[in-house]
CSV table of C-alpha atoms in Angstrom, one decimal:
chain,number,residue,atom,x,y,z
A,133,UNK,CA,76.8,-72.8,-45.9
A,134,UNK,CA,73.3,-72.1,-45.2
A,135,UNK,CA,70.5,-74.2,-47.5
A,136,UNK,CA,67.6,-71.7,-49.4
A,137,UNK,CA,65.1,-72.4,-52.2
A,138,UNK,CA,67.6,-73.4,-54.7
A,139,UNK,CA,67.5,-76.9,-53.3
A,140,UNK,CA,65.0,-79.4,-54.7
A,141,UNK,CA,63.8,-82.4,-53.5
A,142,UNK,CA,64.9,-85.6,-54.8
A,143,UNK,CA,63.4,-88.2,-52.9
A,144,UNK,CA,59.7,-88.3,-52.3
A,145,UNK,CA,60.2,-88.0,-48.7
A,146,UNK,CA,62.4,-84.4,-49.2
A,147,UNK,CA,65.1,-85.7,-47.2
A,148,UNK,CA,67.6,-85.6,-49.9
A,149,UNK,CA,68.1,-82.1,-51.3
A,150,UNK,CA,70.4,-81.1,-54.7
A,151,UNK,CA,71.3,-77.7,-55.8
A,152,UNK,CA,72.8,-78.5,-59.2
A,153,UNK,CA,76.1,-75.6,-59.6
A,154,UNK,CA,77.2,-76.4,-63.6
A,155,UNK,CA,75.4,-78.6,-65.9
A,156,UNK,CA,76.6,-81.9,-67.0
A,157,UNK,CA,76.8,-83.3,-71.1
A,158,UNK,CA,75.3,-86.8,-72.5
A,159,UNK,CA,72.9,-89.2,-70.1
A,160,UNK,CA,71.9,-89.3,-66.9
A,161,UNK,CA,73.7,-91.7,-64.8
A,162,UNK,CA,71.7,-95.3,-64.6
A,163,UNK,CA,71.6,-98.1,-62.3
A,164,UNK,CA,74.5,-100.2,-62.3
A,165,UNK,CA,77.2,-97.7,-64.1
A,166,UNK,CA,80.5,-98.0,-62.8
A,167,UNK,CA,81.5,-93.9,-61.8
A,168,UNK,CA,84.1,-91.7,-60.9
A,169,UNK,CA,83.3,-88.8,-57.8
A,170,UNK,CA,85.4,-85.9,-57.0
A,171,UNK,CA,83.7,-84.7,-53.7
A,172,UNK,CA,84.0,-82.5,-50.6
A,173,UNK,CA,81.6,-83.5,-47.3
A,174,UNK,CA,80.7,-81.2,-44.8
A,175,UNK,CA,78.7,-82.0,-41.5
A,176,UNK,CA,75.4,-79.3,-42.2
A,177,UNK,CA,74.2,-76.7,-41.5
A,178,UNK,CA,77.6,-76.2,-39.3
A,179,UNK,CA,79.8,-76.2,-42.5
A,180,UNK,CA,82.8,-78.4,-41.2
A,181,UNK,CA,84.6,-80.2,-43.7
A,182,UNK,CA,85.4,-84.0,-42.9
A,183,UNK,CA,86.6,-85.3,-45.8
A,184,UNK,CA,87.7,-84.5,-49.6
A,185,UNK,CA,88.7,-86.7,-52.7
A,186,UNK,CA,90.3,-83.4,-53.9
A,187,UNK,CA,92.6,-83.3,-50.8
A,188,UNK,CA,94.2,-86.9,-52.4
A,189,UNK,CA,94.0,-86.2,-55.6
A,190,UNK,CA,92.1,-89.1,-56.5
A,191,UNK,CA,88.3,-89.2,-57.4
A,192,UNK,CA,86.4,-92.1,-55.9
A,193,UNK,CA,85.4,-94.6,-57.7
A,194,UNK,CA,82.4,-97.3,-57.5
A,195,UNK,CA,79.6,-98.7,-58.5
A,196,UNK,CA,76.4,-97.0,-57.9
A,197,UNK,CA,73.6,-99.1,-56.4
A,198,UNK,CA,75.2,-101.8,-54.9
A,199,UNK,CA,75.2,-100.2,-51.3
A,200,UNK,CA,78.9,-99.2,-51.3
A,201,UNK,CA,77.9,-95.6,-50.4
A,202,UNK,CA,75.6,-93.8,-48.4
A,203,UNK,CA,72.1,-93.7,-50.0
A,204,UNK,CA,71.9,-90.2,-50.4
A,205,UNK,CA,74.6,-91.3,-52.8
A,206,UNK,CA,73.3,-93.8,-54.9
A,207,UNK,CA,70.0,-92.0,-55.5
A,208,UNK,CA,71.8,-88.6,-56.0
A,209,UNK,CA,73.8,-89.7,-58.8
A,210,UNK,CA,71.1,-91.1,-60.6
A,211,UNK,CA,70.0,-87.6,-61.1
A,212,UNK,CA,73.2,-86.6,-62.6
A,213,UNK,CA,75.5,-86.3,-65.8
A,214,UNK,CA,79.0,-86.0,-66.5
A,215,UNK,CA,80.6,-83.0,-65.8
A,216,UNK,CA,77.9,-81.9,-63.4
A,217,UNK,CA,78.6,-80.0,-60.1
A,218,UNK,CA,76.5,-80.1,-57.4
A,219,UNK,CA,75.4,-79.5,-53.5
A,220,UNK,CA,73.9,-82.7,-52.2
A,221,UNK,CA,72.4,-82.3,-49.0
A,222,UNK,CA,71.6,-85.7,-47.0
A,223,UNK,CA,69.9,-86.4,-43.8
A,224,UNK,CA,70.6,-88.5,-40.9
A,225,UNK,CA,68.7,-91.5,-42.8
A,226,UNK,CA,70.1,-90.9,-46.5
A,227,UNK,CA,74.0,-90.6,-44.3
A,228,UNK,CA,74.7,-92.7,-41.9
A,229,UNK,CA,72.0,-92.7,-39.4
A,230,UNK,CA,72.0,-93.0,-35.9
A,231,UNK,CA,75.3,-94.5,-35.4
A,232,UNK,CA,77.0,-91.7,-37.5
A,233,UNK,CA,80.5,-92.9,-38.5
A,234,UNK,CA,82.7,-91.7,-35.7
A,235,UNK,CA,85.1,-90.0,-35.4
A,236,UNK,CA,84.4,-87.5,-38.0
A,237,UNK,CA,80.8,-88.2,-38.6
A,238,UNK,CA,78.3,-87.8,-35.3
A,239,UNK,CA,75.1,-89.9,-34.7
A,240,UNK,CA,72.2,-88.4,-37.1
A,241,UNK,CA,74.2,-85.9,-38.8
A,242,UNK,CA,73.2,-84.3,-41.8
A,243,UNK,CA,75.5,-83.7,-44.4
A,244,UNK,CA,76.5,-81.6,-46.9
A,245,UNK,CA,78.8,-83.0,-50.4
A,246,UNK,CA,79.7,-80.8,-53.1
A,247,UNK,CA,80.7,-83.1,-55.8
A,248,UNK,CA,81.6,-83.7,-59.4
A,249,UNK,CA,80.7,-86.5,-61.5
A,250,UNK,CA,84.2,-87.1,-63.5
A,251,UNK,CA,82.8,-90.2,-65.5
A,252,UNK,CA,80.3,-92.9,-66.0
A,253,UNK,CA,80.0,-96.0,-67.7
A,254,UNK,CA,77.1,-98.5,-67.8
A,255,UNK,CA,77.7,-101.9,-66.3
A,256,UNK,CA,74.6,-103.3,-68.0
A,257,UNK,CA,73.6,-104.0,-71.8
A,258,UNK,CA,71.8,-102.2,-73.7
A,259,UNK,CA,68.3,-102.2,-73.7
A,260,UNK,CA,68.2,-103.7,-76.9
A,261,UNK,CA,70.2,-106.8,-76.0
A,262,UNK,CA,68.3,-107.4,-73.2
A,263,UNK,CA,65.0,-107.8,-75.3
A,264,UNK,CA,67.0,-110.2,-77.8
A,265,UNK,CA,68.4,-112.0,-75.2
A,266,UNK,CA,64.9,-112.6,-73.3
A,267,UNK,CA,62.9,-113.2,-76.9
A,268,UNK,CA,65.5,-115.8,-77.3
A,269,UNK,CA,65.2,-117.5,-74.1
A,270,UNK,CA,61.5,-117.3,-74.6
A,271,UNK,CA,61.5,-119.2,-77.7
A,272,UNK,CA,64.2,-121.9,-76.3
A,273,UNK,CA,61.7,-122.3,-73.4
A,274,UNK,CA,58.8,-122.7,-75.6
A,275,UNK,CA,61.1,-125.9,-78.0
A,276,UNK,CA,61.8,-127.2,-74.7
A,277,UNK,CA,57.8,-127.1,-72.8
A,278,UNK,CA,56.9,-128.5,-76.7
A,279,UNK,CA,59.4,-131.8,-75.9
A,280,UNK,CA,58.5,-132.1,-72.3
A,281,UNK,CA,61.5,-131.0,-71.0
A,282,UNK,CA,59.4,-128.6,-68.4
A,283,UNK,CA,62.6,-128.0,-66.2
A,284,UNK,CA,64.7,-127.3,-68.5
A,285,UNK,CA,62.1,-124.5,-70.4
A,286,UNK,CA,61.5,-123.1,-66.6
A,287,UNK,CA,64.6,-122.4,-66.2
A,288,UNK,CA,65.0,-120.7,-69.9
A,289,UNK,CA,62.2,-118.5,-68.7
A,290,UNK,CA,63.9,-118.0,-65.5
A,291,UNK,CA,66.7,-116.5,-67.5
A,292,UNK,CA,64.0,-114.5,-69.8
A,293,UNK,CA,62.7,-112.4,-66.7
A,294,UNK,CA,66.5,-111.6,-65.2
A,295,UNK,CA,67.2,-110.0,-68.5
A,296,UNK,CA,64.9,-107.8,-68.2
A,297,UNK,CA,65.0,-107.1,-64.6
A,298,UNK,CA,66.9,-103.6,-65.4
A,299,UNK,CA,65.2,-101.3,-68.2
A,300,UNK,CA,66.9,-98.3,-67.5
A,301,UNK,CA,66.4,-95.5,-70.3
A,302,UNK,CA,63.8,-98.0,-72.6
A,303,UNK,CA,62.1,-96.3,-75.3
A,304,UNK,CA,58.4,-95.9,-75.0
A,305,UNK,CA,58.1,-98.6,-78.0
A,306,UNK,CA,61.0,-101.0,-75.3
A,307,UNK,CA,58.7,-100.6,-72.7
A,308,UNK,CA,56.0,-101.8,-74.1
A,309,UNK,CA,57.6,-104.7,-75.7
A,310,UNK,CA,59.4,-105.8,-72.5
A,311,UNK,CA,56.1,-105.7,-70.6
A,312,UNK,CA,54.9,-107.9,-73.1
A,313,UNK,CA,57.7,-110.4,-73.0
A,314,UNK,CA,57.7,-110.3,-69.0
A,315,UNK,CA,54.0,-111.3,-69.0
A,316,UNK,CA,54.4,-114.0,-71.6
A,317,UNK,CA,57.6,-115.3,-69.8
A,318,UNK,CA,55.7,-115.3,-66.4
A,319,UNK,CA,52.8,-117.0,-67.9
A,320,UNK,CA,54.8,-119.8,-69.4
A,321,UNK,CA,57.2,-120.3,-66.5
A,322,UNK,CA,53.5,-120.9,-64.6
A,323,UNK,CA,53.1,-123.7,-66.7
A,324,UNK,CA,56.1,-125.3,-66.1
A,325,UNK,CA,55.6,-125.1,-62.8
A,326,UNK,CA,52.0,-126.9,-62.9
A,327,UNK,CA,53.9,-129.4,-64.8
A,328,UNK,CA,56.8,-129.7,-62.5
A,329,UNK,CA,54.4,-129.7,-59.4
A,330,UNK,CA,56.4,-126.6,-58.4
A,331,UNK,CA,53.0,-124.6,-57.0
A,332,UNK,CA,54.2,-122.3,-54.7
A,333,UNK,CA,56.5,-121.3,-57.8
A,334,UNK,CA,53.7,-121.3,-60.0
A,335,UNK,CA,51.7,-118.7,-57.8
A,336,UNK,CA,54.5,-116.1,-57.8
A,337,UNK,CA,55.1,-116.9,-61.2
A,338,UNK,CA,51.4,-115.9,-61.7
A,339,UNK,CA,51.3,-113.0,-59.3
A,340,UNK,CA,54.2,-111.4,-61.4
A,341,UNK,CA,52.2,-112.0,-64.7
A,342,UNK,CA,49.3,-110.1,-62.4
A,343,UNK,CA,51.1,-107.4,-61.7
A,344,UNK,CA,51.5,-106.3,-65.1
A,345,UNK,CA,47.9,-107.2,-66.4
A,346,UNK,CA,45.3,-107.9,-63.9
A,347,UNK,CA,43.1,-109.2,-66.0
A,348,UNK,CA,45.1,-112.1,-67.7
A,349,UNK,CA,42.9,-114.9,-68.4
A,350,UNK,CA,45.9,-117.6,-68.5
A,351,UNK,CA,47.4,-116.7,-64.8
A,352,UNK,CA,44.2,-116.8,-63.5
A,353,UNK,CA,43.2,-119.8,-64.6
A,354,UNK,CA,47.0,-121.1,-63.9
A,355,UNK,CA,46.9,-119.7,-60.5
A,356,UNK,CA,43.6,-121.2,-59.9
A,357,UNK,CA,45.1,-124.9,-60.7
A,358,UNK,CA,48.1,-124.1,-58.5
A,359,UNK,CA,46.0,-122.9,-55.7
A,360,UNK,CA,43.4,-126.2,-56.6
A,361,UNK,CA,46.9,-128.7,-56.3
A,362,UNK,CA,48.0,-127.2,-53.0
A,363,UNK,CA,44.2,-128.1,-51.6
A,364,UNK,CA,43.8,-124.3,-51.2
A,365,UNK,CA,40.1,-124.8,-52.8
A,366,UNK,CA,38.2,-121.4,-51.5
A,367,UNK,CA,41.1,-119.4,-53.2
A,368,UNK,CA,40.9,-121.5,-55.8
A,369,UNK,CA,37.5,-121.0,-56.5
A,370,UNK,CA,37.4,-117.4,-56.4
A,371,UNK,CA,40.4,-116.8,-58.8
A,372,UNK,CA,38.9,-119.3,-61.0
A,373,UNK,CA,35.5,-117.6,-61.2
A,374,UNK,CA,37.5,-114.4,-61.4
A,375,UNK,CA,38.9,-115.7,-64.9
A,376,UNK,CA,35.4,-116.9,-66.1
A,377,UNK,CA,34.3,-113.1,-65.7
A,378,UNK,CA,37.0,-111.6,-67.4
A,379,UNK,CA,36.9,-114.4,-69.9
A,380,UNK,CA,33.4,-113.6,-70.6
A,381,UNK,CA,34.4,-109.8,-70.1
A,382,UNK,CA,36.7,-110.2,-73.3
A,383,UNK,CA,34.5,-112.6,-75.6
């Protein structure tokens, strides 16, 4: 059980290694699908076994990345379809670490699985759904801002940007239309929150919008005003003259 070039990297670091032995049919596995394992671990490069799924009979079953497995794990399966065999090897920091999981298990082991991917099945909605859901939301929150209900349309745009916390597998056209919605929901919530006196809320609010277009002339100016209510006037002042530039930038 000794490791050679046929084992790739799958983590940036190169700490979690996969050798893939037969291919797998339809999608790869995606955040928050509910799967089934068939697997054999070994403690590596020393090649003693320590546990099997195929000794009981039973795959294991769970729900990848919600931390009820190693990470090695839940990152290796999200390179993987059904049917797929593989070698997965994991060190000390994608296993279990420095306290090991005794008695089988030492501290900083690295192991070894060979395992089969028996089923998948997404937990979440489709992508689709998710972009009619948050469109939705965004034009509830926008009848409620328009009647002066601002806590009410915050929390409508609270709902917007959960739906789309999770993209997995998004179309290059989704992509674009659920960065879209997120900056327009993060604006908006914003300016609930300068209405609600929420700052602090506002800020993030704005920092998301930020995050997906620097130059937005609304969150600066909104995070300006937030920074402006909290008596935070040098930041303030620089994000607002920030906006003035880019507004001028874009006349």
């Amino acid at each position: 059980m000794t490791e050679n070039e046929e084992f790739l990297p799958i983590s940036s670091d190169g700490r979690l290694r996969k050798k893939i032995l037969q291919g797998g049919n339809g999608d790869i596995v995606s955040p928050k699908s509910s799967v089934a394992v068939h697997y054999t671990g070994y403690l590596h490069p020393q090649g003693t076994k320590f546990d099997s799924s195929l000794d009981r009979g039973t795959p294991l079953e769970f729900n990848v990345s919600e931390g009820r497995v190693i990470k090695g794990w839940d990152e290796g399966l999200l390179t993987m379809r059904v049917g797929e065999k593989c070698q997965l090897i994991c060190e000390p920091d994608y296993a279990y670490g420095e306290e090991g999981n005794p008695p089988t298990i030492p501290p900083n082991a690295t192991l070894m699985f060979e395992m089969e991917l028996m089923s998948s099945k997404p937990l979440e909605d489709p992508v689709p759904v998710k972009i009619k859901d948050a469109s939705t939301a965004k034009a509830t929150g926008n009848s409620q801002f328009s009647s002066a209900d601002y806590k009410s349309a915050a929390q409508s745009y609270k709902y917007g940007i959960s739906r789309l916390e999770y993209s997995w597998g998004a179309t290059p056209s989704e992509t674009a239309e659920i960065k879209a919605l997120k900056l327009s929901l993060n604006t908006n919530l914003a300016a609930c929150c300068l209405k609600t006196k929420d700052l602090k809320e506002a800020i993030e609010a704005c920092n998301s919008a930020l995050e997906l277009d620097p130059v937005n002339v609304k969150a600066l100016f909104r995070m300006g005003q937030a920074h402006a209510g909290l008596a935070q006037f040098e930041k303030a002042e620089g994000v607002l003259k920030r906006a003035l530039e880019v507004k001028k930038l874009l006349a």
